[in-house]
Amino acid sequence: MTKPLLICASLLLAMALAEQPSAPNPVAASMRDLPWGDLNFIQTTDSHGWHAGHLQEAQYSADWGDYISFAEQMRAKADEKGVDLLLVDCGDRIEGNGLYDGSDPKGEYTYDIVREQAIDVITTGNHELYQEDAAAREYNLTVPNFKDKYIASNLDYINPKTGKQIAMAQRYRKFTTKNQGLRVLAFGFLFDFTGNAKNTVVQPVEKTIQEKWFQEAIREDVDLFLVAGHVTLHGPEYKAIYKAIRSQNWDTPIQFFGGHSHIRDFAKYDSKAYALQSGRYMETIGWMSIDGIKGKGKKDEKEVEPRASMSFKRRYIDTNLFGYHYHTGLNETTFPTEHGKNVSTMIHKARKALKLDHSFGCAPKDLWLNRAPYPGTDSVFTWLENDVIPAVAVNKDRKDTPRLAITNTGAMRFDIFKGAFTKDTTYIISPFVSKFVYIQDVPYTSAKKLLPLLNSGGPVFASADIPVSHLAPPEQMSIRSDIITPVSPADTYAPPNAQAPLMSSTSKPDLVPGYTTKDDGGDDGDDTLHSPISFYRVPNCIQSAISFPTEGEPETVDLVFVDFIQPWVLAALQFTGQSYNASDVGVYMEETLTELLAGWIKANWKKDC
Ligand SMILES: *[C@@H]1O[C@H](CO)[C@@H](O)[C@H](O)[C@H]1NC(C)=O
Ligand SMILES: *[C@@H]1O[C@H](CO)[C@@H](O)[C@H](O)[C@H]1NC(C)=O
Ligand SMILES: *[C@@H]1O[C@H](CO)[C@@H](O)[C@H](O)[C@H]1NC(C)=O
Ligand SMILES: *[C@@H]1O[C@H](CO)[C@@H](O)[C@H](O)[C@H]1NC(C)=O
């Protein structure tokens, strides 16, 4: 299998099979079983609106309705075994797919779809907070949809009516599991995020853990501390929380769930403290099982029984029906639940209402974010830099003025597959409401230094609270900065946790290319055996020089850039000796990057596939 198969089954048949009608059929593969324990978890994180699944990639083609069927079948199995199963979601449920971004206001269907899953612990990501209206919807809709399951340990909301700062949701949740009677105390954190809209307040984790309520919570006698959050597993935030809990409980098991960097990752903090992170975009759902917790709660019966035989095991499940059937031991007739099928239908109706399959044109070939070298003919960024941006970054009144147009690579979120380029595709690759802004007549001697500064980072940005890593795609966060040259396969150069997405065509014939994760648990975490994929580093920013004189250098240029990177641009300009501030920045284009992109596709790839 070299390319994702696009099989358009009839609506009727597809509905019987669940998943979305246009989703490709899942592909059979060699599988690893799910390990069960006393307490088991399924985690989702960074789903970014991909609740319809991946309609161009067979191995991630299951939708949120299928996930609901899977969870319901697995809960039934847990009940049979007399063990517990909890569902966790760690945020960034929005932005990144037409199902969320394609409506006005955004998320017209997403909140109703997400709420159908019975999630036990749900937290907030940074994407829920970038825009004021999104943060308000989180408070207005998601929090009440999940009630006591929603946890906001370090996040406040500013009530627009009263102006009062209030907790987004409860700070922690204490509950007892259904079958094993385990006493769990759960927190829900967001990393030390500073880019939130002004109707929310994110309190740094390091400060939150000094608060009285937290200090009291970690002194509670429980069987397990559960720390869910939109936080990377190796960052300072979880280190601080781990230390704080351990300072009071040297022996109580702690299970962390993380997110944000879009990778599959598993970390061991000590022999009873582990962390799992389950990738991105509904490509992965994470499975975690803990065995041997039992006993601690029933002190009178099992006095000081040591938990020497505790074990923590993880599995990363590719989200497709082949795997769901395999892990439940069910088939296409017995697997889907009525509830799951209903939700698949809801999603299908939403996609139709949003006209997400409306085609703008036809992509002549695959273009990759990280799976092809940059610069190069198969790189999304080379295509943007050479073809798209020079054509679209045009302000009528200044079209002949030489300009440098700078875009951060993180503005692009996904690969482009050969074939139909739909309304959905535009949101998938460029979900943000970013626009081009500019500073007029910047001396070229300074302007030309900008790109190298943005791409090298270093002292320019050291004092400001603006790490340049925020400019690149989040997948790159976990890759060492000293590695610049592309190497293949990913795992030969990347740190244990770096991940490469998707599939490619160069691999052993019997394995489908996909995730080949290495983490603190070894290299047997993926449920599906894959051949590895190449992963190439890309710069933080790319640049197009437009309307330049054919000879010599211009005296001054218009410095055009995506509004998201303004703080970095101003800091870098300062470094070159040019003192500009926000009042010097004007709107260059009224359209969003997404709209400009759609316009270019219509004009240049207009063929019907
Ligand atoms: C949230 O709810 C408040 C109060 O009902 C309302 O005024 C506001 O418009 C809502 N905001 C959004 C974005 O839905
Ligand atoms: C599915 O499993 C059921 C129960 O084991 C069996 O009766 C049925 O024939 C299977 N269906 C298919 C399509 O394999
Ligand atoms: C599924 O949808 C049908 C038709 O709308 C409804 O009658 C039924 O109650 C739903 N079932 C579940 C479990 O949601
Ligand atoms: C920006 O700089 C100009 C001088 O170059 C100054 O007059 C203005 O007050 C500054 N604005 C802000 C918001 O700092």
XYZ file of C-alpha atoms and ligand atoms in Angstrom:
665
model
C 0.000 0.000 0.000
C 1.742 3.109 -1.171
C -1.032 5.657 -1.233
C -4.078 6.133 0.920
C -6.909 4.452 -0.889
C -9.873 6.634 -1.609
C -12.832 4.356 -1.796
C -16.171 6.043 -2.038
C -18.578 3.521 -0.641
C -22.264 4.141 -1.017
C -23.796 6.163 1.777
C -25.901 3.263 2.931
C -23.065 0.783 3.195
C -20.790 3.313 4.843
C -23.399 4.171 7.431
C -23.682 0.523 8.323
C -19.909 0.441 8.758
C -19.897 3.729 10.659
C -17.005 6.166 9.978
C -17.586 8.856 7.356
C -19.006 7.831 3.973
C -16.012 9.122 2.024
C -13.435 7.687 4.443
C -11.056 5.143 2.936
C -11.353 1.555 4.169
C -8.945 0.627 6.930
C -5.985 -1.535 6.021
C -5.151 -4.794 7.764
C -1.860 -4.722 9.656
C 0.159 -6.614 12.256
C -1.076 -5.627 15.679
C 0.031 -5.560 19.304
C -2.628 -6.288 21.941
C -3.787 -3.848 24.584
C -2.507 -4.662 28.063
C -5.246 -4.482 30.723
C -4.755 -3.547 34.365
C -6.939 -2.735 37.390
C -7.242 0.787 36.113
C -7.206 1.597 32.404
C -7.358 4.848 30.491
C -8.027 6.022 26.971
C -6.613 9.428 26.176
C -7.253 11.880 23.367
C -5.464 15.189 22.980
C -4.942 17.889 20.344
C -7.808 16.604 18.214
C -8.082 20.090 16.603
C -11.489 19.531 15.089
C -10.612 16.267 13.308
C -13.716 14.583 14.703
C -14.682 13.323 11.255
C -11.405 11.408 11.083
C -8.963 11.552 8.202
C -10.788 11.273 4.916
C -7.612 10.919 2.871
C -5.674 8.513 5.097
C -6.911 4.998 5.683
C -5.039 4.406 8.898
C -6.703 7.333 10.690
C -10.122 7.071 9.073
C -12.302 6.346 12.113
C -14.427 9.240 13.349
C -15.601 10.454 16.770
C -18.674 8.227 16.487
C -16.435 5.176 16.029
C -14.436 6.318 19.037
C -17.682 6.425 21.028
C -18.494 2.862 19.940
C -14.957 1.818 20.875
C -15.163 3.422 24.320
C -18.568 1.873 24.985
C -17.384 -1.594 23.933
C -14.218 -1.272 26.013
C -16.179 -0.099 29.057
C -18.357 -3.186 28.693
C -15.219 -5.331 28.599
C -13.875 -3.545 31.678
C -17.129 -4.244 33.526
C -16.866 -7.904 32.530
C -13.319 -8.058 33.881
C -14.267 -6.124 37.009
C -11.712 -3.412 36.248
C -12.077 0.289 35.497
C -11.762 2.359 32.334
C -11.525 6.148 32.364
C -11.478 8.552 29.425
C -9.271 11.624 29.428
C -9.057 14.551 26.987
C -6.274 17.114 27.291
C -7.487 20.023 25.188
C -6.925 21.691 21.811
C -10.167 20.205 20.585
C -10.682 23.156 18.245
C -8.941 24.918 15.311
C -7.423 22.869 12.516
C -10.262 21.335 10.545
C -13.247 22.590 8.596
C -15.641 20.843 10.942
C -14.746 23.486 13.548
C -13.375 26.372 11.480
C -15.802 26.188 8.576
C -18.805 27.706 10.351
C -19.538 31.263 11.432
C -19.398 31.497 14.389
C -16.845 28.712 14.551
C -17.649 25.402 16.158
C -21.356 25.460 15.364
C -21.343 21.631 15.351
C -18.151 20.707 17.214
C -19.345 21.258 20.771
C -22.422 19.062 20.285
C -20.326 16.313 18.709
C -17.576 16.310 21.331
C -20.036 16.260 24.222
C -21.391 12.882 23.081
C -18.294 11.097 24.361
C -18.408 10.223 28.054
C -15.108 11.780 29.087
C -14.147 11.431 32.753
C -11.511 14.126 32.933
C -11.351 16.979 30.423
C -9.035 20.005 30.367
C -8.278 23.119 28.298
C -5.632 23.661 25.636
C -4.079 26.906 24.479
C -6.171 26.823 21.287
C -9.388 27.132 23.259
C -8.026 30.462 24.525
C -6.434 32.337 21.599
C -9.690 33.997 20.544
C -12.068 35.658 22.961
C -15.145 34.084 21.389
C -13.607 30.596 21.527
C -12.775 31.036 25.211
C -16.327 32.235 25.836
C -17.742 29.174 24.073
C -15.508 26.961 26.160
C -16.977 28.530 29.280
C -20.538 28.690 27.919
C -20.667 25.264 26.275
C -17.905 22.766 27.061
C -17.763 23.394 30.788
C -21.520 22.840 31.296
C -21.497 19.946 28.790
C -19.010 18.093 30.977
C -19.957 19.563 34.356
C -17.907 17.970 37.133
C -15.611 16.238 34.627
C -14.114 19.537 33.463
C -11.064 20.563 35.491
C -9.232 23.896 35.381
C -6.476 23.895 37.995
C -4.708 27.009 36.724
C -7.227 28.719 34.461
C -9.673 31.532 35.210
C -12.357 33.155 33.095
C -13.391 36.767 33.216
C -17.162 36.918 33.245
C -18.108 39.520 30.620
C -21.203 40.631 32.557
C -19.609 41.219 35.959
C -15.967 41.662 34.937
C -15.142 39.262 37.740
C -12.305 36.733 37.470
C -13.650 33.289 38.306
C -12.358 29.744 38.031
C -13.021 28.358 34.519
C -14.161 25.159 36.217
C -13.477 23.288 39.448
C -9.765 23.116 40.404
C -9.682 19.375 40.942
C -11.933 16.358 41.026
C -12.029 13.565 43.566
C -13.916 10.418 42.742
C -14.038 6.687 43.335
C -13.874 4.277 40.417
C -16.890 2.146 39.670
C -15.551 -1.412 39.742
C -12.377 -1.353 41.789
C -13.385 1.379 44.212
C -10.120 3.232 43.668
C -9.957 6.722 45.101
C -8.651 9.088 42.437
C -7.772 12.757 42.798
C -7.525 14.472 39.413
C -6.012 17.810 38.384
C -6.331 19.590 35.034
C -3.517 21.909 34.002
C -2.507 24.111 31.092
C 1.185 24.857 30.470
C 2.472 28.363 31.281
C 0.723 29.862 28.263
C 0.846 33.623 27.737
C -0.843 34.116 24.360
C -4.421 33.860 25.641
C -7.194 36.330 24.861
C -7.926 38.884 27.548
C -11.054 37.186 28.868
C -8.999 34.391 30.439
C -6.169 34.242 32.971
C -3.624 31.424 32.929
C -1.777 31.223 36.199
C 1.739 29.778 35.927
C 1.832 26.199 37.154
C 4.724 26.967 39.495
C 2.567 29.550 41.258
C -0.604 27.453 41.312
C 1.086 24.612 43.148
C 1.819 26.931 46.041
C -1.854 27.724 46.532
C -3.650 26.467 49.595
C -6.220 24.354 47.739
C -3.478 22.507 45.833
C -1.330 21.990 48.905
C -4.353 20.535 50.689
C -5.331 18.358 47.731
C -1.924 16.705 47.510
C -2.177 15.840 51.197
C -5.341 13.812 50.648
C -5.232 10.078 51.167
C -6.010 8.609 47.736
C -5.036 5.574 45.667
C -3.927 7.559 42.640
C -3.169 11.126 41.649
C -4.261 11.782 38.085
C -2.715 14.826 36.446
C -4.277 15.624 33.090
C -3.157 18.648 31.179
C -2.229 20.397 28.018
C 1.416 20.162 28.999
C 4.410 18.396 27.431
C 5.802 15.462 29.406
C 9.390 16.699 29.693
C 8.762 20.402 30.320
C 9.197 22.300 33.592
C 5.481 22.349 34.485
C 5.038 18.608 35.025
C 8.394 18.434 36.767
C 7.159 20.980 39.292
C 3.833 19.203 39.839
C 5.558 15.837 40.177
C 7.968 17.225 42.767
C 5.170 18.882 44.716
C 3.094 15.697 44.904
C 6.092 13.558 45.758
C 7.085 15.947 48.548
C 3.896 14.870 50.335
C 3.398 11.356 48.971
C 6.571 9.423 48.402
C 4.713 6.298 47.319
C 1.254 7.116 45.910
C 0.991 6.254 42.211
C 0.752 9.253 39.887
C -0.485 9.056 36.322
C 0.084 12.097 34.107
C -1.531 12.717 30.729
C -0.097 15.436 28.503
C -0.466 17.137 25.170
C 0.474 20.172 23.102
C 3.524 18.992 21.121
C 1.482 16.596 18.935
C 3.699 13.571 19.521
C 3.251 10.101 20.943
C 5.212 10.047 24.153
C 5.521 8.086 27.360
C 7.698 9.161 30.266
C 8.769 7.490 33.466
C 9.283 9.908 36.368
C 9.800 7.156 38.922
C 8.658 3.558 39.420
C 5.146 4.732 40.342
C 4.846 7.901 38.308
C 4.361 7.789 34.555
C 3.071 10.059 31.817
C 1.389 9.478 28.471
C 0.793 11.801 25.525
C -1.364 10.639 22.630
C -0.321 12.504 19.505
C -2.630 14.736 17.521
C -5.518 15.203 15.046
C -7.390 12.028 16.039
C -4.588 9.956 14.526
C -3.912 8.375 17.884
C -5.846 7.424 20.935
C -3.646 6.447 23.843
C -4.167 3.412 26.027
C -2.744 3.264 29.532
C -3.105 0.471 32.048
C -2.014 0.358 35.642
C -1.949 -2.897 37.496
C -1.424 -3.507 41.195
C -2.888 -0.305 42.665
C -5.481 -2.261 44.596
C -5.244 -2.458 48.330
C -4.004 0.936 49.361
C -7.536 2.182 49.942
C -8.579 -0.744 52.100
C -6.081 -0.263 54.854
C -7.928 -2.387 57.403
C -7.933 -5.464 55.164
C -4.592 -5.195 53.488
C -2.443 -3.391 55.992
C 0.808 -2.072 54.577
C 0.720 -4.485 51.694
C 3.557 -3.414 49.435
C 2.730 -2.588 45.872
C 5.956 -4.000 44.563
C 4.275 -5.584 41.600
C 2.741 -2.423 40.190
C 3.045 -1.996 36.479
C 2.312 0.859 34.060
C 1.824 -0.026 30.394
C 0.973 2.046 27.363
C -0.206 1.568 23.801
C -0.760 4.075 20.981
C -3.800 3.081 18.957
C -4.071 4.137 15.301
C -7.625 5.395 14.907
C -9.156 3.105 12.322
C -11.896 0.481 12.356
C -9.530 -2.404 11.685
C -7.789 -1.658 14.993
C -11.025 -0.943 16.862
C -12.427 -4.281 15.727
C -9.188 -6.050 16.586
C -8.966 -4.630 20.106
C -12.609 -5.261 20.943
C -12.711 -8.689 19.293
C -15.808 -7.533 17.402
C -16.600 -7.116 13.734
C -18.334 -4.626 11.506
C -21.744 -5.892 12.546
C -21.167 -6.253 16.259
C -18.779 -3.344 16.899
C -20.735 -0.130 16.291
C -23.107 0.966 19.036
C -26.299 2.812 18.248
C -24.915 5.865 19.992
C -21.668 5.742 18.016
C -23.530 5.398 14.737
C -25.763 8.311 15.634
C -22.725 10.490 16.204
C -21.158 9.440 12.884
C -24.407 10.543 11.263
C -24.321 13.851 13.152
C -20.818 14.466 11.836
C -21.800 13.575 8.304
C -24.733 15.993 8.438
C -22.509 18.739 9.817
C -19.947 18.242 7.061
C -22.684 18.434 4.460
C -24.213 21.554 5.971
C -20.777 23.179 5.981
C -20.130 22.044 2.377
C -16.706 20.834 3.431
C -16.369 18.633 0.360
C -16.833 21.620 -1.941
C -13.830 21.486 -4.235
C -11.718 24.596 -4.947
C -9.400 22.713 -7.253
C -7.131 19.764 -7.631
C -3.701 19.433 -6.041
C -1.354 18.104 -8.721
C 0.845 16.269 -6.206
C 1.544 15.679 -2.512
C 3.206 18.547 -0.666
C 4.703 17.867 2.744
C 5.361 19.883 5.879
C 8.066 17.696 7.377
C 8.249 14.645 5.170
C 10.122 16.316 2.321
C 13.295 18.401 2.558
C 13.024 22.183 2.607
C 13.780 23.810 0.301
C 12.568 21.314 -2.251
C 9.953 20.653 -4.883
C 7.824 18.522 -2.548
C 7.873 21.008 0.347
C 4.735 22.938 1.236
C 6.981 25.793 2.297
C 8.873 26.050 -0.990
C 5.540 26.080 -2.789
C 4.238 28.820 -0.508
C 7.381 30.905 -0.708
C 7.807 30.699 -4.493
C 4.301 30.330 -5.873
C 1.603 31.354 -3.443
C 2.806 34.270 -1.338
C 4.274 36.351 -4.194
C 0.902 36.032 -5.946
C -1.336 36.803 -2.981
C 0.641 39.232 -0.791
C -0.388 42.214 -2.868
C -1.761 45.459 -1.475
C -3.322 47.402 -4.377
C -1.840 50.715 -3.306
C 1.676 49.398 -2.781
C 1.914 46.599 -5.298
C 5.057 47.981 -6.943
C 6.877 48.645 -3.674
C 9.597 46.067 -3.054
C 8.653 43.925 -0.107
C 9.730 41.024 2.025
C 6.813 38.823 3.084
C 7.532 36.613 6.091
C 5.370 33.720 7.282
C 6.046 31.420 10.189
C 6.047 27.751 9.269
C 3.779 26.958 12.219
C 1.019 28.785 10.337
C 0.812 25.675 8.153
C -0.601 22.704 9.987
C -0.833 19.795 7.621
C 0.296 18.177 4.415
C -1.507 18.576 1.099
C -2.478 15.350 -0.631
C -2.699 14.989 -4.382
C -6.326 15.202 -5.401
C -9.325 17.302 -4.507
C -8.466 20.488 -2.631
C -11.664 21.202 -0.750
C -13.032 23.821 1.596
C -12.032 21.410 4.353
C -8.445 21.279 3.048
C -8.022 25.042 3.367
C -8.853 24.889 7.083
C -6.796 21.755 7.602
C -3.620 23.305 6.279
C -4.253 26.863 7.488
C -6.843 27.076 10.253
C -5.816 30.385 11.728
C -7.429 33.753 11.292
C -3.978 35.276 10.698
C -3.675 38.212 8.323
C -0.777 39.990 6.661
C 0.274 43.211 8.356
C 3.231 45.432 7.452
C 5.649 48.181 8.324
C 6.317 50.697 5.566
C 9.703 51.684 4.228
C 12.015 49.703 6.469
C 15.701 50.155 5.553
C 16.604 47.060 3.553
C 19.915 46.661 5.389
C 17.866 45.923 8.527
C 14.965 44.122 6.904
C 17.208 41.553 5.272
C 18.663 40.550 8.639
C 15.270 39.603 9.971
C 14.803 36.129 8.548
C 18.174 34.830 9.768
C 17.406 36.253 13.221
C 13.962 34.658 13.363
C 15.389 31.348 12.262
C 18.320 31.283 14.635
C 16.586 32.662 17.711
C 19.239 33.246 20.311
C 19.895 36.393 22.354
C 17.419 38.619 20.483
C 14.513 36.812 22.030
C 16.117 35.787 25.290
C 14.692 38.618 27.379
C 11.256 38.643 25.826
C 8.720 36.002 26.657
C 8.667 34.833 23.065
C 10.632 31.674 22.342
C 11.204 31.251 18.604
C 10.180 27.612 18.871
C 6.595 28.926 18.917
C 7.005 29.937 15.284
C 7.576 26.441 13.918
C 5.059 23.590 13.776
C 4.477 22.103 17.248
C 5.703 18.691 16.086
C 9.175 20.194 15.950
C 9.230 21.250 19.614
C 10.606 17.949 20.762
C 13.415 17.812 18.239
C 16.868 18.869 19.299
C 17.805 22.274 17.938
C 21.308 21.163 17.000
C 19.974 18.939 14.267
C 19.492 20.840 11.089
C 20.289 18.373 8.374
C 17.540 16.096 7.217
C 18.139 12.457 7.986
C 16.011 9.423 7.405
C 14.434 7.602 9.086
C 13.317 9.933 11.843
C 14.277 7.683 14.685
C 17.926 7.542 13.743
C 18.483 11.177 14.633
C 15.541 12.395 16.596
C 15.346 12.182 20.360
C 13.431 9.190 21.618
C 10.186 11.041 21.500
C 10.291 12.828 18.194
C 7.669 11.675 15.811
C 6.975 11.666 12.166
C 3.425 11.705 10.946
C 1.643 9.792 8.239
C 2.754 7.365 5.620
C 5.213 7.338 2.771
C 5.925 5.152 -0.188
C 9.498 4.111 0.538
C 9.430 1.226 2.935
C 9.341 -2.496 3.408
C 6.554 -3.851 1.243
C 4.726 -5.585 4.068
C 4.441 -2.655 6.493
C 2.430 0.500 6.060
C 4.563 3.550 6.883
C 3.442 5.267 10.061
C 4.345 5.981 13.644
C 7.341 4.056 14.985
C 7.528 5.493 18.470
C 10.460 5.263 20.838
C 9.762 6.407 24.371
C 10.728 5.674 27.970
C 8.937 2.326 27.610
C 10.989 1.209 24.596
C 9.899 0.799 20.997
C 6.861 -1.440 21.366
C 4.246 1.215 22.158
C 2.453 1.459 18.821
C -0.495 -0.880 18.416
C 0.141 -1.172 14.684
C 3.500 -2.240 13.276
C 4.713 0.327 10.775
C 7.777 1.123 8.779
C 9.283 4.493 9.734
C 8.824 7.809 7.942
C 11.424 10.491 7.217
C 11.123 13.713 9.185
C 12.845 16.874 8.027
C 13.392 19.932 10.089
C 11.990 23.176 8.704
C 12.984 26.765 9.585
C 10.854 28.870 11.935
C 9.975 31.276 9.136
C 10.071 31.514 5.364
C 10.332 34.643 3.210
C 9.343 35.809 -0.242
C 11.044 38.795 -1.878
C 8.477 40.472 -4.107
C 8.652 43.317 -6.663
C 12.382 43.673 -6.173
C 14.401 45.635 -8.722
C 16.041 43.381 -11.294
C 19.415 44.795 -10.352
C 20.843 46.030 -7.070
C 19.187 46.261 -3.700
C 16.254 48.492 -2.774
C 16.884 51.293 -0.299
C 13.798 50.459 1.723
C 11.146 47.747 1.598
C 7.690 47.114 2.961
C 8.106 44.506 5.633
C 5.031 42.296 5.312
C 4.388 39.559 7.869
C 1.750 37.375 9.403
C 0.252 39.190 12.400
C 0.981 36.241 14.714
C 4.740 36.896 14.518
C 4.590 40.633 15.291
C 6.261 40.386 18.736
C 9.198 38.506 17.236
C 9.486 40.879 14.291
C 9.545 43.960 16.527
C 12.137 42.379 18.833
C 14.324 41.404 15.896
C 14.041 44.853 14.290
C 15.098 46.399 17.582
C 18.135 44.144 17.511
C 19.082 45.445 14.051
C 18.964 48.983 15.423
C 15.496 49.939 14.143
C 13.069 51.086 16.777
C 9.526 50.271 15.679
C 6.521 49.630 17.861
C 2.985 48.352 17.414
C 1.733 51.720 16.193
C 3.985 51.393 13.130
C 2.281 48.166 12.066
C -0.624 48.472 9.657
C -3.011 46.096 7.954
C -1.583 44.915 4.617
C -4.389 42.598 3.493
C -7.943 42.334 4.782
C -8.282 38.640 3.918
C -7.051 35.891 6.210
C -4.207 33.652 5.095
C -6.755 30.849 4.697
C -8.868 32.963 2.330
C -5.827 34.037 0.328
C -4.787 30.419 -0.027
C -8.249 29.356 -1.190
C -8.176 32.163 -3.748
C -4.828 31.012 -5.097
C -6.047 27.413 -5.386
C -9.156 28.509 -7.285
C -7.063 30.543 -9.703
C -4.211 28.105 -10.194
C -5.421 24.560 -9.504
C -8.936 24.989 -10.771
C -9.141 21.624 -12.530
C -11.778 19.165 -11.368
C -10.155 15.952 -10.159
C -21.680 33.236 26.395
O -22.781 33.373 27.254
C -23.048 34.727 27.601
C -24.119 34.736 28.677
O -25.202 33.949 28.304
C -23.457 35.492 26.352
O -23.711 36.833 26.657
C -22.320 35.409 25.338
O -22.709 36.004 24.126
C -21.917 33.965 25.085
N -20.721 34.002 24.268
C -20.519 33.160 23.251
C -19.289 33.383 22.428
O -21.240 32.241 22.985
C -19.690 -10.940 13.362
O -19.674 -11.646 14.557
C -20.905 -12.299 14.813
C -20.854 -12.872 16.212
O -19.651 -13.536 16.398
C -21.132 -13.361 13.730
O -22.363 -14.016 13.950
C -21.160 -12.668 12.382
O -21.224 -13.607 11.349
C -19.914 -11.808 12.179
N -20.093 -10.996 11.005
C -19.164 -10.832 10.082
C -19.521 -9.940 8.955
O -18.089 -11.393 10.150
C -29.968 7.414 17.966
O -30.761 8.213 17.114
C -32.105 7.782 17.050
C -32.787 8.558 15.959
O -32.583 9.928 16.106
C -32.728 7.964 18.424
O -34.073 7.552 18.405
C -31.960 7.155 19.435
O -32.451 7.386 20.739
C -30.501 7.478 19.384
N -29.788 6.556 20.234
C -28.753 6.864 21.005
C -28.203 5.795 21.854
O -28.270 7.974 21.012
C 5.816 54.303 19.194
O 6.944 55.083 18.867
C 6.653 56.456 18.571
C 7.954 57.117 18.204
O 8.610 56.411 17.220
C 6.038 57.105 19.780
O 5.657 58.425 19.461
C 4.809 56.323 20.211
O 4.315 56.845 21.407
C 5.145 54.843 20.409
N 3.916 54.117 20.684
C 3.818 53.183 21.602
C 2.493 52.511 21.692
O 4.736 52.873 22.311
